[in-house]
């Protein structure tokens, strides 16, 4: 049975994100959150303005705001800090009028890259004025829908405008040296089968998929089926992961999926990033696979990374 979308919203998953991800160095870390978006930096002032967003095929984002009496308005993007840490990164974009009395627009180019995380959008009316939160207007993300069909070079940079839980505009960004894009996930015939495609690297003929038991050093190695082009691959897991779960401490555990392209390369996280869905965890929901008194359920983490949870069958 193939998992289907359980909703179509792109809301914020505010709070502390404890799921594992892979950064530019290919190492495991934790994604930061800072409570609800309006609490970022202690600034909850609302500009009342709505910004439209259009993303083109190359990933450029054009912001468009209604006219404002501000003397030198700019759009600010601020990286939401990890919990308990100060802000460390921001980007200022000049807002230029389309003509006298017309809307204001700013363009975020594909480079320099934005760090991985969540970036909140603000209006800065003047150089000496404080930032004001922006509300989302129309978001034209059609160019992102088929993003998984395009080959990506290293580094793989992804940026998706979305509306936070409390109704403000933000960008969800990923920046990874290489990326393994998950595709179809099938739960059938006693196995979980995942199709994926590697971007920013190529798989060696003897490449493996690693399932890592979170919080431990336990790793289960699977032999994938690799396409002739060295990019596409698929892997299956069934009863073996149940036995490994018991060996690693029983049920209520999580296995994270990685693929090292070569024997000496950093493992690449399997995830689903290349479309218009900023928060996938509640959107793609899959059935559980019962095996040996356990339930194995594939799912996407708060970072859109692919994992398999193990729980006891009730």
Tab-separated table of C-alpha atoms in Angstrom:
chain	number	residue	atom	x	y	z
A	1	UNK	CA	0.000	0.000	0.000
A	2	UNK	CA	1.389	3.355	-0.983
A	3	UNK	CA	1.124	6.179	1.547
A	4	UNK	CA	-1.058	9.119	0.559
A	5	UNK	CA	-1.162	12.744	1.546
A	6	UNK	CA	-2.924	13.331	4.806
A	7	UNK	CA	-3.345	17.064	4.269
A	8	UNK	CA	-2.189	19.923	2.068
A	9	UNK	CA	-1.134	22.648	4.464
A	10	UNK	CA	2.367	24.039	4.861
A	11	UNK	CA	2.240	25.170	8.466
A	12	UNK	CA	5.066	25.684	10.901
A	13	UNK	CA	6.223	22.944	13.254
A	14	UNK	CA	7.230	25.438	15.921
A	15	UNK	CA	9.143	24.239	18.935
A	16	UNK	CA	12.391	22.367	19.372
A	17	UNK	CA	13.110	20.067	16.476
A	18	UNK	CA	14.926	17.033	17.763
A	19	UNK	CA	15.086	15.028	14.542
A	20	UNK	CA	18.447	14.174	12.990
A	21	UNK	CA	19.513	15.847	9.760
A	22	UNK	CA	22.630	16.179	7.658
A	23	UNK	CA	24.325	19.534	7.261
A	24	UNK	CA	26.797	20.701	4.594
A	25	UNK	CA	29.506	18.550	6.153
A	26	UNK	CA	27.265	15.494	6.077
A	27	UNK	CA	27.239	15.108	9.861
A	28	UNK	CA	24.259	14.542	12.113
A	29	UNK	CA	22.850	17.464	14.067
A	30	UNK	CA	19.596	18.903	15.344
A	31	UNK	CA	17.393	21.428	13.649
A	32	UNK	CA	16.651	24.487	15.697
A	33	UNK	CA	13.318	25.995	16.556
A	34	UNK	CA	12.425	28.907	18.805
A	35	UNK	CA	8.844	28.419	19.831
A	36	UNK	CA	6.170	30.002	17.670
A	37	UNK	CA	7.384	32.216	14.878
A	38	UNK	CA	6.108	35.424	16.467
A	39	UNK	CA	8.435	34.880	19.411
A	40	UNK	CA	11.577	35.006	17.302
A	41	UNK	CA	14.097	37.451	18.715
A	42	UNK	CA	11.479	38.711	21.176
A	43	UNK	CA	9.868	40.723	18.355
A	44	UNK	CA	6.145	40.164	17.799
A	45	UNK	CA	5.289	43.443	16.057
A	46	UNK	CA	2.997	42.910	13.073
A	47	UNK	CA	3.404	45.191	10.046
A	48	UNK	CA	-0.082	44.300	8.816
A	49	UNK	CA	1.376	44.056	5.308
A	50	UNK	CA	1.089	40.962	3.157
A	51	UNK	CA	3.882	39.913	0.838
A	52	UNK	CA	3.231	37.903	-2.311
A	53	UNK	CA	5.931	35.378	-3.314
A	54	UNK	CA	6.777	33.909	-6.699
A	55	UNK	CA	9.446	31.231	-7.120
A	56	UNK	CA	10.937	30.693	-10.580
A	57	UNK	CA	12.377	27.500	-12.059
A	58	UNK	CA	15.905	28.421	-10.917
A	59	UNK	CA	14.844	28.986	-7.312
A	60	UNK	CA	14.811	32.806	-7.287
A	61	UNK	CA	12.106	34.261	-5.068
A	62	UNK	CA	10.406	37.564	-5.883
A	63	UNK	CA	8.595	39.313	-3.019
A	64	UNK	CA	5.907	41.911	-3.791
A	65	UNK	CA	4.394	44.259	-1.197
A	66	UNK	CA	1.719	46.968	-1.427
A	67	UNK	CA	2.852	50.619	-1.583
A	68	UNK	CA	4.110	52.056	1.710
A	69	UNK	CA	4.978	55.600	2.848
A	70	UNK	CA	8.278	54.291	4.233
A	71	UNK	CA	11.318	56.329	3.226
A	72	UNK	CA	13.697	53.457	2.474
A	73	UNK	CA	11.860	50.175	2.909
A	74	UNK	CA	13.717	46.891	2.924
A	75	UNK	CA	12.743	43.282	3.365
A	76	UNK	CA	14.666	41.394	6.023
A	77	UNK	CA	15.029	37.613	6.313
A	78	UNK	CA	16.180	36.422	9.736
A	79	UNK	CA	17.322	32.874	10.466
A	80	UNK	CA	15.331	31.546	13.396
A	81	UNK	CA	17.904	30.665	16.083
A	82	UNK	CA	18.238	27.350	17.790
A	83	UNK	CA	16.511	27.248	21.140
A	84	UNK	CA	18.356	29.277	23.760
A	85	UNK	CA	20.815	30.787	21.267
A	86	UNK	CA	21.042	34.325	19.840
A	87	UNK	CA	20.298	35.183	16.240
A	88	UNK	CA	23.305	34.697	14.014
A	89	UNK	CA	22.250	35.365	10.420
A	90	UNK	CA	20.045	37.762	8.464
A	91	UNK	CA	19.649	39.036	4.908
A	92	UNK	CA	18.451	42.496	3.801
A	93	UNK	CA	16.851	43.073	0.393
A	94	UNK	CA	16.042	46.515	-1.048
A	95	UNK	CA	12.368	47.024	-1.883
A	96	UNK	CA	12.002	48.975	-5.117
A	97	UNK	CA	8.748	50.409	-6.519
A	98	UNK	CA	7.476	49.036	-9.814
A	99	UNK	CA	6.599	52.660	-10.661
A	100	UNK	CA	5.199	55.815	-8.999
A	101	UNK	CA	2.658	54.707	-6.390
A	102	UNK	CA	3.098	51.091	-7.415
A	103	UNK	CA	3.831	47.943	-5.453
A	104	UNK	CA	7.287	47.290	-4.016
A	105	UNK	CA	9.329	44.289	-5.026
A	106	UNK	CA	12.559	42.570	-3.956
A	107	UNK	CA	14.303	39.547	-5.405
A	108	UNK	CA	16.183	36.895	-3.482
A	109	UNK	CA	18.769	35.462	-5.868
A	110	UNK	CA	19.924	31.859	-5.759
A	111	UNK	CA	23.316	32.924	-4.368
A	112	UNK	CA	24.685	33.498	-1.837
A	113	UNK	CA	23.079	30.417	-0.289
A	114	UNK	CA	20.861	30.618	2.784
A	115	UNK	CA	21.836	28.440	5.735
A	116	UNK	CA	19.576	25.498	6.491
A	117	UNK	CA	16.691	26.336	8.798
A	118	UNK	CA	13.651	28.607	8.972
A	119	UNK	CA	13.904	32.258	7.940
A	120	UNK	CA	11.239	34.712	9.105
A	121	UNK	CA	10.314	37.668	6.875
A	122	UNK	CA	10.144	41.272	8.109
A	123	UNK	CA	9.487	44.721	6.708
A	124	UNK	CA	12.087	47.314	7.752
A	125	UNK	CA	10.441	50.683	6.911
A	126	UNK	CA	13.590	52.802	7.394
A	127	UNK	CA	17.262	52.323	8.383
A	128	UNK	CA	16.559	53.406	11.967
A	129	UNK	CA	13.225	51.559	12.283
A	130	UNK	CA	12.641	48.208	13.934
A	131	UNK	CA	11.611	45.175	11.867
A	132	UNK	CA	7.929	44.309	11.529
A	133	UNK	CA	6.596	40.826	10.753
A	134	UNK	CA	5.120	40.208	7.308
A	135	UNK	CA	1.993	38.200	6.601
A	136	UNK	CA	1.868	35.819	3.613
A	137	UNK	CA	-0.022	36.937	0.528
A	138	UNK	CA	-0.289	34.881	-2.633
A	139	UNK	CA	2.396	32.229	-2.931
A	140	UNK	CA	3.079	31.029	-6.470
A	141	UNK	CA	5.061	27.818	-5.966
A	142	UNK	CA	4.169	26.098	-9.233
A	143	UNK	CA	7.809	25.995	-10.326
A	144	UNK	CA	8.637	23.848	-7.266
A	145	UNK	CA	6.020	21.141	-7.767
A	146	UNK	CA	8.121	19.097	-10.208
A	147	UNK	CA	11.447	19.973	-8.602
A	148	UNK	CA	12.278	16.305	-8.024
A	149	UNK	CA	12.449	15.819	-11.817
A	150	UNK	CA	15.450	18.138	-12.217
A	151	UNK	CA	19.019	17.068	-11.564
A	152	UNK	CA	20.780	19.086	-8.838
A	153	UNK	CA	24.483	19.768	-8.479
A	154	UNK	CA	26.387	20.150	-5.211
A	155	UNK	CA	25.553	21.872	-2.971
A	156	UNK	CA	21.826	21.155	-3.080
A	157	UNK	CA	19.972	24.287	-1.960
A	158	UNK	CA	16.193	24.342	-1.403
A	159	UNK	CA	13.983	27.279	-0.339
A	160	UNK	CA	10.200	27.115	0.132
A	161	UNK	CA	8.027	30.086	1.221
A	162	UNK	CA	5.288	29.065	3.661
A	163	UNK	CA	2.874	30.352	6.299
A	164	UNK	CA	3.803	29.726	9.944
A	165	UNK	CA	1.337	28.383	12.483
A	166	UNK	CA	0.620	31.876	13.722
A	167	UNK	CA	0.090	33.278	10.235
A	168	UNK	CA	3.377	34.938	9.289
A	169	UNK	CA	5.588	34.581	6.235
A	170	UNK	CA	8.731	32.447	6.428
A	171	UNK	CA	11.114	30.427	4.260
A	172	UNK	CA	12.047	26.801	4.935
A	173	UNK	CA	15.550	26.159	3.641
A	174	UNK	CA	17.875	23.195	3.221
A	175	UNK	CA	21.546	23.303	2.234
A	176	UNK	CA	23.303	19.970	1.838
A	177	UNK	CA	26.475	18.866	0.091
A	178	UNK	CA	24.483	16.025	-1.487
A	179	UNK	CA	20.887	14.914	-1.137
A	180	UNK	CA	19.004	11.617	-1.607
A	181	UNK	CA	15.443	12.504	-2.644
A	182	UNK	CA	12.885	9.954	-1.479
A	183	UNK	CA	10.140	9.105	-3.946
A	184	UNK	CA	7.552	6.334	-3.752
A	185	UNK	CA	7.267	4.588	-0.380
A	186	UNK	CA	5.414	1.264	-0.496
A	187	UNK	CA	4.321	-0.776	2.510
A	188	UNK	CA	3.322	-4.154	1.096
A	189	UNK	CA	4.298	-7.825	0.867
A	190	UNK	CA	5.956	-7.814	4.285
A	191	UNK	CA	8.414	-5.029	3.459
A	192	UNK	CA	8.870	-1.262	3.304
A	193	UNK	CA	10.290	-0.339	-0.092
A	194	UNK	CA	11.656	3.140	-0.817
A	195	UNK	CA	12.642	4.568	-4.198
A	196	UNK	CA	15.105	7.483	-4.144
A	197	UNK	CA	17.451	9.522	-6.324
A	198	UNK	CA	20.828	10.980	-5.398
A	199	UNK	CA	21.632	14.614	-6.249
A	200	UNK	CA	25.066	16.206	-6.006
A	201	UNK	CA	26.936	12.870	-6.104
A	202	UNK	CA	26.941	9.446	-7.744
A	203	UNK	CA	26.628	6.025	-6.181
A	204	UNK	CA	29.434	3.513	-6.421
A	205	UNK	CA	28.442	0.072	-7.675
A	206	UNK	CA	28.914	-1.337	-4.148
A	207	UNK	CA	27.115	1.517	-2.318
A	208	UNK	CA	24.891	0.572	0.617
A	209	UNK	CA	21.972	2.091	2.504
A	210	UNK	CA	22.437	2.546	6.241
A	211	UNK	CA	19.611	2.437	8.770
A	212	UNK	CA	20.918	4.006	11.979
A	213	UNK	CA	19.166	3.385	15.267
A	214	UNK	CA	18.766	6.854	16.721
A	215	UNK	CA	20.604	7.471	19.973
A	216	UNK	CA	22.837	4.414	19.577
A	217	UNK	CA	25.743	3.223	17.466
A	218	UNK	CA	23.680	0.440	15.899
A	219	UNK	CA	23.680	0.451	12.088
A	220	UNK	CA	21.816	-1.952	9.812
A	221	UNK	CA	23.261	-2.133	6.270
A	222	UNK	CA	21.044	-2.841	3.255
A	223	UNK	CA	22.081	-3.521	-0.314
A	224	UNK	CA	20.124	-1.194	-2.632
A	225	UNK	CA	19.126	-1.755	-6.210
A	226	UNK	CA	21.050	0.916	-8.179
A	227	UNK	CA	19.998	2.282	-11.581
A	228	UNK	CA	22.431	2.287	-14.489
A	229	UNK	CA	22.984	6.046	-14.182
A	230	UNK	CA	24.361	5.732	-10.641
A	231	UNK	CA	21.747	8.162	-9.274
A	232	UNK	CA	18.464	6.315	-8.875
A	233	UNK	CA	18.190	3.533	-6.299
A	234	UNK	CA	15.718	1.648	-4.132
A	235	UNK	CA	15.910	-0.386	-0.952
A	236	UNK	CA	13.621	-2.627	1.086
A	237	UNK	CA	13.459	-3.588	4.731
A	238	UNK	CA	11.153	-5.986	6.490
A	239	UNK	CA	11.513	-8.402	9.387
A	240	UNK	CA	15.258	-7.736	9.719
A	241	UNK	CA	14.684	-4.281	11.152
A	242	UNK	CA	12.364	-5.727	13.802
A	243	UNK	CA	15.108	-8.045	15.038
A	244	UNK	CA	17.594	-5.181	14.954
A	245	UNK	CA	15.178	-3.047	16.955
A	246	UNK	CA	15.090	-5.683	19.698
A	247	UNK	CA	18.883	-5.890	19.669
A	248	UNK	CA	19.077	-2.119	19.999
A	249	UNK	CA	16.779	-1.834	23.013
A	250	UNK	CA	13.291	-2.943	22.001
A	251	UNK	CA	10.369	-1.017	20.573
A	252	UNK	CA	9.617	2.702	20.518
A	253	UNK	CA	12.786	3.417	18.580
A	254	UNK	CA	13.536	5.270	15.344
A	255	UNK	CA	15.759	4.277	12.445
A	256	UNK	CA	17.169	7.086	10.245
A	257	UNK	CA	18.040	6.332	6.605
A	258	UNK	CA	21.373	7.361	5.031
A	259	UNK	CA	23.301	6.423	1.902
A	260	UNK	CA	27.105	6.856	1.664
A	261	UNK	CA	27.739	7.317	-2.102
A	262	UNK	CA	31.114	5.574	-1.765
A	263	UNK	CA	32.868	3.650	0.981
A	264	UNK	CA	34.834	6.708	2.170
A	265	UNK	CA	32.156	9.375	1.560
A	266	UNK	CA	30.070	11.066	4.229
A	267	UNK	CA	26.608	9.475	4.544
A	268	UNK	CA	23.831	11.408	2.777
A	269	UNK	CA	20.470	11.676	4.523
A	270	UNK	CA	17.469	10.253	2.657
A	271	UNK	CA	14.796	12.977	2.653
A	272	UNK	CA	12.062	14.522	0.535
A	273	UNK	CA	12.786	18.193	-0.123
A	274	UNK	CA	12.396	18.909	-3.828
A	275	UNK	CA	8.837	20.160	-4.170
A	276	UNK	CA	6.528	22.795	-2.655
A	277	UNK	CA	5.850	21.151	0.735
A	278	UNK	CA	7.676	22.895	3.564
A	279	UNK	CA	6.486	20.575	6.350
A	280	UNK	CA	5.807	17.019	5.237
A	281	UNK	CA	5.395	15.111	8.500
A	282	UNK	CA	1.597	15.422	8.653
A	283	UNK	CA	1.139	15.536	4.868
A	284	UNK	CA	2.521	12.146	3.817
A	285	UNK	CA	1.288	9.510	6.261
A	286	UNK	CA	1.969	5.809	5.660
A	287	UNK	CA	0.475	2.599	7.072
A	288	UNK	CA	2.425	0.485	9.540
A	289	UNK	CA	4.021	-2.856	8.715
A	290	UNK	CA	3.296	-5.493	11.403
A	291	UNK	CA	6.183	-7.888	12.037
A	292	UNK	CA	7.141	-10.066	15.005
A	293	UNK	CA	4.796	-8.254	17.402
A	294	UNK	CA	6.112	-4.845	16.299
A	295	UNK	CA	4.762	-2.089	14.055
A	296	UNK	CA	7.218	-0.506	11.596
A	297	UNK	CA	5.984	2.802	10.214
A	298	UNK	CA	7.832	4.930	7.621
A	299	UNK	CA	7.495	8.675	8.169
A	300	UNK	CA	9.083	12.062	7.505
A	301	UNK	CA	10.660	13.981	10.376
A	302	UNK	CA	10.211	17.685	11.132
A	303	UNK	CA	13.157	18.256	8.762
A	304	UNK	CA	11.458	16.208	5.982
A	305	UNK	CA	14.066	13.458	6.471
A	306	UNK	CA	12.985	9.830	5.998
A	307	UNK	CA	12.883	7.527	9.020
A	308	UNK	CA	11.147	4.380	10.265
A	309	UNK	CA	9.603	4.232	13.725
A	310	UNK	CA	9.240	0.961	15.663
A	311	UNK	CA	6.534	0.442	18.278
A	312	UNK	CA	4.898	-2.532	19.948
A	313	UNK	CA	1.773	-3.940	18.345
A	314	UNK	CA	-1.153	-3.345	20.697
